[in-house]
mmCIF file of C-alpha atoms in Angstrom:
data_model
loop_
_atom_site.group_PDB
_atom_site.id
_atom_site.type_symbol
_atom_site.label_atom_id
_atom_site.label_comp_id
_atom_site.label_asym_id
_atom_site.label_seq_id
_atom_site.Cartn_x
_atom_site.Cartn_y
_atom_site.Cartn_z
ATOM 1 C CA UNK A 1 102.719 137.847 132.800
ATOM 2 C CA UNK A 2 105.643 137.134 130.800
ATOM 3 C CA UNK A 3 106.273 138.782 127.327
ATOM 4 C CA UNK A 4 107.081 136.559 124.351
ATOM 5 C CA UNK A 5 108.095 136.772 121.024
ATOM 6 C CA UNK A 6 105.075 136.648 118.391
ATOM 7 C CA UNK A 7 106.273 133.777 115.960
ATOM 8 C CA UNK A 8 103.358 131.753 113.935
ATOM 9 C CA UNK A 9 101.273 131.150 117.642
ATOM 10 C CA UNK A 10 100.147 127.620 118.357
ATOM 11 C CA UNK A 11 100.422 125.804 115.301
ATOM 12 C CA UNK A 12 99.592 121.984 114.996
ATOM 13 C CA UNK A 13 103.438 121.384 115.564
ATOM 14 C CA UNK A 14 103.829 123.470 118.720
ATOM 15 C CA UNK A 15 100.349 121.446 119.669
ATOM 16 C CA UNK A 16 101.982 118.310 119.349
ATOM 17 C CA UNK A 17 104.844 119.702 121.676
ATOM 18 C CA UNK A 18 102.941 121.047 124.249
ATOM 19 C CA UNK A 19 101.662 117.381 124.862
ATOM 20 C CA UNK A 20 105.039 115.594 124.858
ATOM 21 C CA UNK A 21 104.441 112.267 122.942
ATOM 22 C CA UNK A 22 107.444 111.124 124.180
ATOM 23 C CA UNK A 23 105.951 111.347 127.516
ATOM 24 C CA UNK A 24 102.824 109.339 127.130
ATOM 25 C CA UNK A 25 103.941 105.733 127.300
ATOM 26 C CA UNK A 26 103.745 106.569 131.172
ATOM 27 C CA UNK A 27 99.585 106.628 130.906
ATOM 28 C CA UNK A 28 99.396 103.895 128.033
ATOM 29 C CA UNK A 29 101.258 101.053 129.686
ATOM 30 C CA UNK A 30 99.590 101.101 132.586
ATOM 31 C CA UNK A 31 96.298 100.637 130.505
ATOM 32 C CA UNK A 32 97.619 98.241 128.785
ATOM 33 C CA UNK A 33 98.303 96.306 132.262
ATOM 34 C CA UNK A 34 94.719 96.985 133.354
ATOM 35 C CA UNK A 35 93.291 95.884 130.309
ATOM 36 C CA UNK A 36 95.993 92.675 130.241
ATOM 37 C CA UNK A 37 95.204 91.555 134.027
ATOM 38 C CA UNK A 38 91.386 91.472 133.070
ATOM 39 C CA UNK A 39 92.174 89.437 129.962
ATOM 40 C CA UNK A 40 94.058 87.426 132.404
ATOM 41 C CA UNK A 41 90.849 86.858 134.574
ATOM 42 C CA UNK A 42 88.979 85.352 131.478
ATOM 43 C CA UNK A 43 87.123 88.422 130.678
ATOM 44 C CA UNK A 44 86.045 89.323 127.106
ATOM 45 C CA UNK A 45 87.992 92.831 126.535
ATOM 46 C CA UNK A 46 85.831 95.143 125.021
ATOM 47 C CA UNK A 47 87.524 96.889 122.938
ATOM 48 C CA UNK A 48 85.640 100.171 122.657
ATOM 49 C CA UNK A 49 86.114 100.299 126.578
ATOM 50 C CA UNK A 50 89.692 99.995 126.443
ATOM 51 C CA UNK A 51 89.969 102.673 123.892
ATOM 52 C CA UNK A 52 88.210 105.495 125.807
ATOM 53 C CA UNK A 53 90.354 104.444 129.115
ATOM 54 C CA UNK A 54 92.918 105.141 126.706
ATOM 55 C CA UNK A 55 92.379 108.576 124.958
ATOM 56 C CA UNK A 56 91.482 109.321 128.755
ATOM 57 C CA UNK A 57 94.747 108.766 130.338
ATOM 58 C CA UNK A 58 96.740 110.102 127.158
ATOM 59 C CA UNK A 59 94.484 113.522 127.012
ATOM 60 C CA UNK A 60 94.848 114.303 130.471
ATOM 61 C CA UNK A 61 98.776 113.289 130.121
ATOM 62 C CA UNK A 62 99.165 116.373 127.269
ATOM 63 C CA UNK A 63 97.165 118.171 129.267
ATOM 64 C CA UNK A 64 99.210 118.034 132.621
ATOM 65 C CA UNK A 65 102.301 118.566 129.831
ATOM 66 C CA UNK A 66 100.682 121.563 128.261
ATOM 67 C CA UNK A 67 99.677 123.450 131.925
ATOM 68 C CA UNK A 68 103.120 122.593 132.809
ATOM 69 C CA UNK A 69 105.031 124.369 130.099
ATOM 70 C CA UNK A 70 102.925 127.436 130.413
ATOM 71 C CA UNK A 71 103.154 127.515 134.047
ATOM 72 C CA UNK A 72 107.446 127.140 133.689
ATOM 73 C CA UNK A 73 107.204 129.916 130.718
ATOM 74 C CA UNK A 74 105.195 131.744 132.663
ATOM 75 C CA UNK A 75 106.708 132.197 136.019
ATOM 76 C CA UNK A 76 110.386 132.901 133.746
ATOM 77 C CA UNK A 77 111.478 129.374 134.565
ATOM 78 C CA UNK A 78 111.926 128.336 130.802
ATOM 79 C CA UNK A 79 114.344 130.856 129.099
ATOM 80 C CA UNK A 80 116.476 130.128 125.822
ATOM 81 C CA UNK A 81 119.350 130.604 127.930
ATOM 82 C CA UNK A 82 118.513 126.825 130.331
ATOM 83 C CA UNK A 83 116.380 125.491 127.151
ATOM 84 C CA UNK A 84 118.493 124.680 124.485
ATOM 85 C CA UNK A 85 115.843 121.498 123.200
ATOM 86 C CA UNK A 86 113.503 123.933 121.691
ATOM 87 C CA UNK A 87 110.577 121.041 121.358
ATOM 88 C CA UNK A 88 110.713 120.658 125.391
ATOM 89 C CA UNK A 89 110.031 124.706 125.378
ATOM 90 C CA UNK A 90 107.764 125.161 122.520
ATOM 91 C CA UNK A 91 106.609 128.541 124.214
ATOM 92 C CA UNK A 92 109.674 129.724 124.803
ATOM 93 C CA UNK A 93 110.498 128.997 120.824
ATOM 94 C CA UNK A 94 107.298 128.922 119.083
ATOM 95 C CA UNK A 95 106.160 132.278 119.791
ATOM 96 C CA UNK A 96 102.481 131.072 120.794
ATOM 97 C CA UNK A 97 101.196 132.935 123.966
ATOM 98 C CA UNK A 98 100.119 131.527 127.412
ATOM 99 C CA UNK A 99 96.628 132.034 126.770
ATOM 100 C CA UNK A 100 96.271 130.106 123.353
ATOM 101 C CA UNK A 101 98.749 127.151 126.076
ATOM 102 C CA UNK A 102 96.145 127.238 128.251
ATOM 103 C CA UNK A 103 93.020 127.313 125.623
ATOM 104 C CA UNK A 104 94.525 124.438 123.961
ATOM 105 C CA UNK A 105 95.001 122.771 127.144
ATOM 106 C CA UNK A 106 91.409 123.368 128.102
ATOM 107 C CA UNK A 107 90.587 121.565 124.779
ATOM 108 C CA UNK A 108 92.259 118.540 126.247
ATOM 109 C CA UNK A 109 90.843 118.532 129.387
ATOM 110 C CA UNK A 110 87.271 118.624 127.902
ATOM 111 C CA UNK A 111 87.934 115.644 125.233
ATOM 112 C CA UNK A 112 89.345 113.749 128.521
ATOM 113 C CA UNK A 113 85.947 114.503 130.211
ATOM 114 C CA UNK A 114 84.095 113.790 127.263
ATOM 115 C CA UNK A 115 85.872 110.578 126.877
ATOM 116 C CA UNK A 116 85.318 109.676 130.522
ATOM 117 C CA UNK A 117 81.855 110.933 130.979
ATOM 118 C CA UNK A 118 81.161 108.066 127.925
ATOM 119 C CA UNK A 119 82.511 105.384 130.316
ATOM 120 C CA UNK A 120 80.831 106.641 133.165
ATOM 121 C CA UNK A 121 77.672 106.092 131.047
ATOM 122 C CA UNK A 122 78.707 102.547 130.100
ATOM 123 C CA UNK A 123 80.366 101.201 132.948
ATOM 124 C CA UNK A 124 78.919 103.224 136.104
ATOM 125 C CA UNK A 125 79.143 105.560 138.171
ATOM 126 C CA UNK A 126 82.027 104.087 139.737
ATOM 127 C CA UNK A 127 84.485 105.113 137.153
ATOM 128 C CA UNK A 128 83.870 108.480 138.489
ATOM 129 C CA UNK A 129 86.017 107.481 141.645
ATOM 130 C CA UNK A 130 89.148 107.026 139.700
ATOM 131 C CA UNK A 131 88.160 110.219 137.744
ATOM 132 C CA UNK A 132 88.205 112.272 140.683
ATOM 133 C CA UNK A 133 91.703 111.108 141.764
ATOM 134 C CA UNK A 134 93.043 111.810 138.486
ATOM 135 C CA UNK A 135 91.478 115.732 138.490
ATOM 136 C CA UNK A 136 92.999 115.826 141.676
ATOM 137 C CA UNK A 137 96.158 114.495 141.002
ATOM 138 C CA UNK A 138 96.372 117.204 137.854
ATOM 139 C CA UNK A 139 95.252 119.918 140.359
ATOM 140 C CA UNK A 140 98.006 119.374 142.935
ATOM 141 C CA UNK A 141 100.490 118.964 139.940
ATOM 142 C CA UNK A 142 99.951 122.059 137.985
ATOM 143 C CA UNK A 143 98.474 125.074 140.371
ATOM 144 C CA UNK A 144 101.533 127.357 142.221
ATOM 145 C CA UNK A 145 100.403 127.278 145.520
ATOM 146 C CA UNK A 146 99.902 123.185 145.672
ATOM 147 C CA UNK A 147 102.236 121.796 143.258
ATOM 148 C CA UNK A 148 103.190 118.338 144.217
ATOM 149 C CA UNK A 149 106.297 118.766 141.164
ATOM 150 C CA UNK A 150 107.415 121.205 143.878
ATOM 151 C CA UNK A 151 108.015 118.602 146.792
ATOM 152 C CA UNK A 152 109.905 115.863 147.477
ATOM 153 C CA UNK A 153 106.431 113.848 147.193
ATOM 154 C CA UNK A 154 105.811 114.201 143.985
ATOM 155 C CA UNK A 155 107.468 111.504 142.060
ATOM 156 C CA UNK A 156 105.528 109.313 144.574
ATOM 157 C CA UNK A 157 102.482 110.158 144.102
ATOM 158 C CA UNK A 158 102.817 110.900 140.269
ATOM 159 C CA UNK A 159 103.843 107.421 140.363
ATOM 160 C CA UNK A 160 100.910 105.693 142.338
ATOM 161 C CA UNK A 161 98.147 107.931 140.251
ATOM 162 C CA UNK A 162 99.266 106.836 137.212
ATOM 163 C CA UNK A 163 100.912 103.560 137.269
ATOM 164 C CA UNK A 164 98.102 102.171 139.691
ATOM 165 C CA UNK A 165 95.090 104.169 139.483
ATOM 166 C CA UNK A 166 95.270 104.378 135.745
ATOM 167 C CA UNK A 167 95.452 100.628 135.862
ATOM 168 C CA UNK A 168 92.901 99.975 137.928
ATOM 169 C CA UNK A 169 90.021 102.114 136.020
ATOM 170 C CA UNK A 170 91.208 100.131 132.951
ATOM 171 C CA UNK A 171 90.790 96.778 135.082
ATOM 172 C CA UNK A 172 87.745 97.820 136.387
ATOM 173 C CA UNK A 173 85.936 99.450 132.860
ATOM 174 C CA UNK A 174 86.410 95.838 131.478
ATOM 175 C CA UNK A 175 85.432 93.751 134.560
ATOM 176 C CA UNK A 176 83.432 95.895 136.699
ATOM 177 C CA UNK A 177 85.013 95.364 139.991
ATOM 178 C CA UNK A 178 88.208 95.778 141.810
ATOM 179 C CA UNK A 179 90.546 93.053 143.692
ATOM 180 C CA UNK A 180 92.784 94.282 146.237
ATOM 181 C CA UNK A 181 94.950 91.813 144.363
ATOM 182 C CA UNK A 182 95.578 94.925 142.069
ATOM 183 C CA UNK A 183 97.611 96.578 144.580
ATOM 184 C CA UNK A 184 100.332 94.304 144.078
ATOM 185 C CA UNK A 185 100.036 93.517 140.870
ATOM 186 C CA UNK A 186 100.317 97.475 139.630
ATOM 187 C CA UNK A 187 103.304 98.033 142.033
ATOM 188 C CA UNK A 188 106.015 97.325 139.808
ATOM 189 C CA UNK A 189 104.003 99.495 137.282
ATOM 190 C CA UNK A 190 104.009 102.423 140.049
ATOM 191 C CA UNK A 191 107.627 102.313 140.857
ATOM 192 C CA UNK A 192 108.242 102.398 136.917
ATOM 193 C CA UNK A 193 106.445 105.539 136.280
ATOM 194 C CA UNK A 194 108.039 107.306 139.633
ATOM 195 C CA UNK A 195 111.628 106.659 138.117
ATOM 196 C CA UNK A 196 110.569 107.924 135.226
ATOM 197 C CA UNK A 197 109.203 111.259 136.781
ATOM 198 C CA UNK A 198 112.574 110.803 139.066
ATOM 199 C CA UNK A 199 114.658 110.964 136.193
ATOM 200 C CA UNK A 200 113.131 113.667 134.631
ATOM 201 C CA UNK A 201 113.669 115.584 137.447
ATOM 202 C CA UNK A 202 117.065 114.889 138.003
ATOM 203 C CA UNK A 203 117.839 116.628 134.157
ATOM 204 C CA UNK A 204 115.905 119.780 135.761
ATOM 205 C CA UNK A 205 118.125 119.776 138.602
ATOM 206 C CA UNK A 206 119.418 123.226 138.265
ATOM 207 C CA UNK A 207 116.443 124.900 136.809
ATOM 208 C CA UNK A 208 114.170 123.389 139.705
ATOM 209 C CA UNK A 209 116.727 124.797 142.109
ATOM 210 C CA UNK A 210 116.317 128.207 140.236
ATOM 211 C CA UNK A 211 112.650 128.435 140.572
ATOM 212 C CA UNK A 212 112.787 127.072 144.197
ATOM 213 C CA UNK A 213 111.424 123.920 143.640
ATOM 214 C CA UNK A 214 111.988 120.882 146.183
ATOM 215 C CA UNK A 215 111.717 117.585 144.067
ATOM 216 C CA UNK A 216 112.946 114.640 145.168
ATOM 217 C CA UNK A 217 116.569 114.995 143.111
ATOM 218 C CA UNK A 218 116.910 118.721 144.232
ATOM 219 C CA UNK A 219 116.627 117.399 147.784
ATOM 220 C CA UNK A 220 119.266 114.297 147.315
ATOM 221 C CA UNK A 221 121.623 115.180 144.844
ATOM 222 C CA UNK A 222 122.032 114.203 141.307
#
């Protein structure tokens, strides 16, 4: 594993780094669709409901952020000398180690499954569908040997898990169905979030190129 420098470890502002707030309007708007095309069908939001869909999707956003620092610090992708933003490297400035990365990001992951295990409870066992694609979706984004980041796929995907299956558990944890209707109506929210996660990858062109990586902008060109 990679040395680092011991600085004051994971402090609550190196926390708040590791899970990128910038980054989470990408898991809140598309609750806030879901929760807006239910309104739209006359139901009474429940507001409680729409709240846990929420801390859900924004806890297992920092979470995906925090793995994916530590991975990049890790593997000797993030250096000072290709990160000069020191709050998009916090372990490569803050001096906290992998291991309190990953703890923290552990701590995520379980108020995420706390948070969804409570709408499981109120809203049924279906919600554990959508669930399961998003622990997938954060498997194949932050393990080595499966990384969608790595491949040209990734944006795509990144794009349809959370711009239209975040939407859809927030549709269906206030009306208790799905519409295929959905599908369409979550597609412009889908090819939103993929640009975003296309044009964050086309600022780590050259560092993606370093560690090997095959995302979409690698492949094309800036």
């Amino acid at each position: 594993m990679k040395s680092y420098n011991r600085g004051h470890g994971l402090t609550p502002r190196v926390a708040i780094e590791l899970a990128a707030p910038h980054t989470w309007p990408a898991a809140v708007c598309p609750v806030l669709l879901g929760t807006a095309l239910a309104a739209a069908r006359d139901c009474v939001v429940n507001g409680w409901r729409a709240f846990l869909v929420l801390m859900t999707a924004v806890l297992l956003q920092s979470a995906v952020n925090t793995l994916n620092d530590r991975r990049d610090f890790v593997s000797g992708l993030d250096r000072v000398e290709n990160c000069t933003d020191s709050s998009d490297a916090a372990l490569v400035y803050s001096g906290a180690s992998p291991r309190e990365a990953l703890v923290w990001a552990l701590i995520l992951l379980l108020g995420a499954a706390v948070c969804g295990g409570v709408l499981v409870w109120r809203c049924g066992a279906a919600m554990l569908l959508y669930g399961g694609v998003g622990a997938a979706a954060i498997g194949l984004y932050v393990l080595p040997s499966v990384s969608e980041s790595d491949v040209p796929l990734g944006e795509v995907l990144s794009g349809v898990t959370m711009g239209g299956v975040l939407a859809c558990a927030a549709f269906r944890a206030q009306t208790g169905y799905f519409t295929a209707e959905l599908l369409y109506l979550c597609a412009p929210c889908v090819v939103t979030v993929g640009c975003i996660m296309l044009a964050n990858n086309t600022s780590d062109i050259e560092k993606d190129r370093e560690g090997g990586r095959r995302t979409l902008p690698v492949c094309i060109g800036r």
